Amino acid sequence: MEALFWSCLAGGVLFALVSVILGDWLSLALDGALDFLSMDGHKVFQPTAIVSGITVFGGAGLLLHRYTGTSPTSTVILAILIAIVAAVGMYFLYIRPMERSESSVGYSIRDLNGRLAEVLVPVPAGGYGEITLRIGGGVTHHIASGYEGESIPAGAKVVVIEVNAQEGTLLVSKVDF
């Protein structure tokens, strides 16, 4: 029984060390060959949560085996319960908050309605120019034309009136502040 607990504890510690120290390099070197380890299913079954549960099972089993007078069956059952609590705790206290803290700089062109921009390349009457918009922490450039076909000089402030998603162009109108 003690060998099982030691194996679980050592395997979990080894997994943690390898994933922290060599995780990115190993994934890059193997060109995603280990991607099957990230399970598709319920989010609670993350490899990190499962391995932390196995590690805690080994550690709790060793402590219960050595320092309590419980039977081997009771020791395994208690160690499994402690491991489940630890794995669920790992998910809710670490993994889930980390997943929610990730932010995306992605946006949809349809979200640009009403945004203020600046003309980078002049928009000729009935033609196309280029505008620059600030989105999040970045800057993006888009092809634009005058909403009413008017010409707009470079450096002018404009507002996006309409988005033509099929053509990928923005219809803009000059704004005077």
Tab-separated table of C-alpha atoms in Angstrom:
chain	number	residue	atom	x	y	z
A	1	MET	CA	0.000	0.000	0.000
A	2	GLU	CA	2.819	2.353	0.856
A	3	ALA	CA	4.366	1.829	-2.601
A	4	LEU	CA	1.120	2.997	-4.242
A	5	PHE	CA	1.070	6.156	-2.149
A	6	TRP	CA	4.753	6.889	-2.830
A	7	SER	CA	4.225	6.308	-6.558
A	8	CYS	CA	1.299	8.717	-6.707
A	9	LEU	CA	3.156	11.361	-4.726
A	10	ALA	CA	6.375	11.032	-6.758
A	11	GLY	CA	4.505	10.917	-10.077
A	12	GLY	CA	2.578	14.081	-9.236
A	13	VAL	CA	5.682	15.954	-8.123
A	14	LEU	CA	7.538	14.805	-11.255
A	15	PHE	CA	4.633	15.906	-13.476
A	16	ALA	CA	4.578	19.321	-11.786
A	17	LEU	CA	8.327	19.804	-12.215
A	18	VAL	CA	8.359	18.684	-15.841
A	19	SER	CA	5.316	20.758	-16.777
A	20	VAL	CA	6.623	23.895	-15.073
A	21	ILE	CA	10.229	23.639	-16.220
A	22	LEU	CA	9.924	21.916	-19.582
A	23	GLY	CA	6.228	22.254	-20.471
A	24	ASP	CA	6.428	24.817	-23.271
A	25	TRP	CA	9.679	23.497	-24.691
A	26	LEU	CA	8.427	19.917	-24.663
A	27	SER	CA	5.173	20.864	-26.377
A	28	LEU	CA	7.051	22.845	-29.025
A	29	ALA	CA	9.625	20.078	-29.591
A	30	LEU	CA	6.966	17.382	-29.967
A	31	ASP	CA	4.852	19.620	-32.221
A	32	GLY	CA	1.668	19.137	-30.219
A	33	ALA	CA	1.964	15.334	-29.904
A	34	LEU	CA	0.847	15.577	-26.269
A	35	ASP	CA	-2.252	17.671	-27.015
A	36	PHE	CA	-4.399	14.599	-26.400
A	37	LEU	CA	-3.713	15.074	-22.685
A	38	SER	CA	-5.942	18.145	-22.591
A	39	MET	CA	-9.316	16.509	-22.274
A	40	ASP	CA	-12.414	17.739	-24.002
A	41	GLY	CA	-15.279	17.384	-21.628
A	42	HIS	CA	-16.311	18.958	-18.389
A	43	LYS	CA	-13.921	21.711	-17.367
A	44	VAL	CA	-13.423	20.216	-13.911
A	45	PHE	CA	-11.434	17.380	-15.507
A	46	GLN	CA	-8.368	19.481	-16.271
A	47	PRO	CA	-5.052	17.578	-16.208
A	48	THR	CA	-3.703	19.949	-13.560
A	49	ALA	CA	-6.642	19.253	-11.245
A	50	ILE	CA	-6.473	15.501	-11.827
A	51	VAL	CA	-2.715	15.304	-11.239
A	52	SER	CA	-2.986	17.470	-8.140
A	53	GLY	CA	-5.652	15.078	-6.833
A	54	ILE	CA	-3.404	12.081	-7.514
A	55	THR	CA	-0.495	13.811	-5.776
A	56	VAL	CA	-2.617	14.681	-2.752
A	57	PHE	CA	-3.927	11.098	-2.703
A	58	GLY	CA	-0.346	9.854	-2.417
A	59	GLY	CA	0.630	12.354	0.268
A	60	ALA	CA	-2.547	11.939	2.303
A	61	GLY	CA	-2.324	8.164	1.993
A	62	LEU	CA	1.237	8.168	3.313
A	63	LEU	CA	0.351	10.398	6.249
A	64	LEU	CA	-2.769	8.422	7.117
A	65	HIS	CA	-0.934	5.110	6.771
A	66	ARG	CA	1.965	6.133	9.007
A	67	TYR	CA	0.298	8.297	11.640
A	68	THR	CA	-3.162	6.836	12.164
A	69	GLY	CA	-4.289	3.439	13.180
A	70	THR	CA	-6.906	3.070	10.473
A	71	SER	CA	-7.267	-0.043	8.348
A	72	PRO	CA	-5.810	-0.052	4.822
A	73	THR	CA	-9.316	0.169	3.315
A	74	SER	CA	-10.215	3.151	5.480
A	75	THR	CA	-6.892	4.782	4.660
A	76	VAL	CA	-7.498	4.473	0.907
A	77	ILE	CA	-11.094	5.748	1.192
A	78	LEU	CA	-10.036	8.739	3.307
A	79	ALA	CA	-7.125	9.489	0.968
A	80	ILE	CA	-9.498	9.381	-2.041
A	81	LEU	CA	-11.923	11.776	-0.327
A	82	ILE	CA	-9.116	14.164	0.569
A	83	ALA	CA	-7.799	13.954	-3.015
A	84	ILE	CA	-11.224	14.758	-4.467
A	85	VAL	CA	-11.582	17.776	-2.188
A	86	ALA	CA	-8.062	18.936	-3.147
A	87	ALA	CA	-8.692	18.494	-6.889
A	88	VAL	CA	-12.005	20.374	-6.735
A	89	GLY	CA	-10.334	23.062	-4.612
A	90	MET	CA	-7.512	23.323	-7.139
A	91	TYR	CA	-10.034	23.813	-9.924
A	92	PHE	CA	-12.170	26.423	-8.167
A	93	LEU	CA	-9.380	28.308	-6.390
A	94	TYR	CA	-6.686	28.276	-9.081
A	95	ILE	CA	-7.620	26.942	-12.541
A	96	ARG	CA	-11.004	28.615	-12.949
A	97	PRO	CA	-9.841	32.091	-11.822
A	98	MET	CA	-6.824	31.810	-14.151
A	99	GLU	CA	-9.063	30.888	-17.095
A	100	ARG	CA	-11.283	33.882	-16.407
A	101	SER	CA	-8.343	36.264	-16.127
A	102	GLU	CA	-7.277	35.656	-19.714
A	103	SER	CA	-8.278	38.534	-21.930
A	104	SER	CA	-8.629	38.636	-25.656
A	105	VAL	CA	-7.740	41.433	-28.031
A	106	GLY	CA	-10.050	39.996	-30.654
A	107	TYR	CA	-12.968	41.996	-31.941
A	108	SER	CA	-15.608	41.767	-34.620
A	109	ILE	CA	-15.780	44.301	-37.419
A	110	ARG	CA	-19.459	44.688	-36.508
A	111	ASP	CA	-18.375	46.104	-33.124
A	112	LEU	CA	-16.885	49.167	-34.793
A	113	ASN	CA	-20.179	51.058	-35.270
A	114	GLY	CA	-20.016	54.387	-33.455
A	115	ARG	CA	-16.249	54.254	-32.888
A	116	LEU	CA	-14.117	57.332	-33.311
A	117	ALA	CA	-11.190	57.071	-35.709
A	118	GLU	CA	-8.635	59.159	-37.562
A	119	VAL	CA	-8.130	59.240	-41.308
A	120	LEU	CA	-4.692	57.899	-42.194
A	121	VAL	CA	-4.973	57.877	-46.013
A	122	PRO	CA	-7.323	60.567	-47.412
A	123	VAL	CA	-10.758	59.368	-48.466
A	124	PRO	CA	-11.568	60.722	-51.966
A	125	ALA	CA	-15.144	61.524	-52.952
A	126	GLY	CA	-16.799	58.227	-53.873
A	127	GLY	CA	-13.551	56.315	-53.211
A	128	TYR	CA	-11.694	54.546	-50.447
A	129	GLY	CA	-9.088	55.612	-47.931
A	130	GLU	CA	-7.721	54.210	-44.695
A	131	ILE	CA	-8.575	54.978	-41.080
A	132	THR	CA	-6.944	54.014	-37.819
A	133	LEU	CA	-8.946	52.973	-34.744
A	134	ARG	CA	-7.956	52.281	-31.173
A	135	ILE	CA	-9.358	48.947	-29.994
A	136	GLY	CA	-8.503	47.859	-26.475
A	137	GLY	CA	-4.780	48.387	-26.023
A	138	GLY	CA	-3.984	48.303	-29.731
A	139	VAL	CA	-4.450	50.140	-32.985
A	140	THR	CA	-6.048	48.738	-36.122
A	141	HIS	CA	-6.375	50.017	-39.662
A	142	HIS	CA	-9.401	49.603	-41.931
A	143	ILE	CA	-10.472	50.601	-45.416
A	144	ALA	CA	-13.121	53.312	-45.291
A	145	SER	CA	-15.246	55.448	-47.535
A	146	GLY	CA	-17.331	58.561	-46.903
A	147	TYR	CA	-20.867	57.823	-45.701
A	148	GLU	CA	-22.376	60.312	-48.097
A	149	GLY	CA	-19.634	59.983	-50.710
A	150	GLU	CA	-17.789	63.079	-49.451
A	151	SER	CA	-13.995	63.412	-49.428
A	152	ILE	CA	-12.231	63.464	-46.070
A	153	PRO	CA	-8.626	64.714	-45.642
A	154	ALA	CA	-5.863	62.865	-43.791
A	155	GLY	CA	-5.766	63.609	-40.054
A	156	ALA	CA	-9.511	64.328	-39.826
A	157	LYS	CA	-11.474	62.801	-36.973
A	158	VAL	CA	-14.306	60.553	-38.137
A	159	VAL	CA	-16.982	58.335	-36.654
A	160	VAL	CA	-17.930	54.941	-38.056
A	161	ILE	CA	-21.538	55.206	-39.219
A	162	GLU	CA	-22.003	51.844	-40.884
A	163	VAL	CA	-20.077	48.601	-41.339
A	164	ASN	CA	-20.147	46.785	-44.659
A	165	ALA	CA	-19.039	43.383	-43.386
A	166	GLN	CA	-19.333	41.728	-46.805
A	167	GLU	CA	-16.780	44.078	-48.343
A	168	GLY	CA	-14.871	44.610	-45.096
A	169	THR	CA	-15.159	48.394	-45.352
A	170	LEU	CA	-16.362	51.061	-42.982
A	171	LEU	CA	-18.558	54.009	-43.908
A	172	VAL	CA	-17.409	57.049	-41.972
A	173	SER	CA	-18.447	60.651	-41.501
A	174	LYS	CA	-16.279	63.600	-40.471
A	175	VAL	CA	-16.684	64.799	-36.889
A	176	ASP	CA	-15.905	68.338	-35.719
A	177	PHE	CA	-15.150	68.761	-32.043
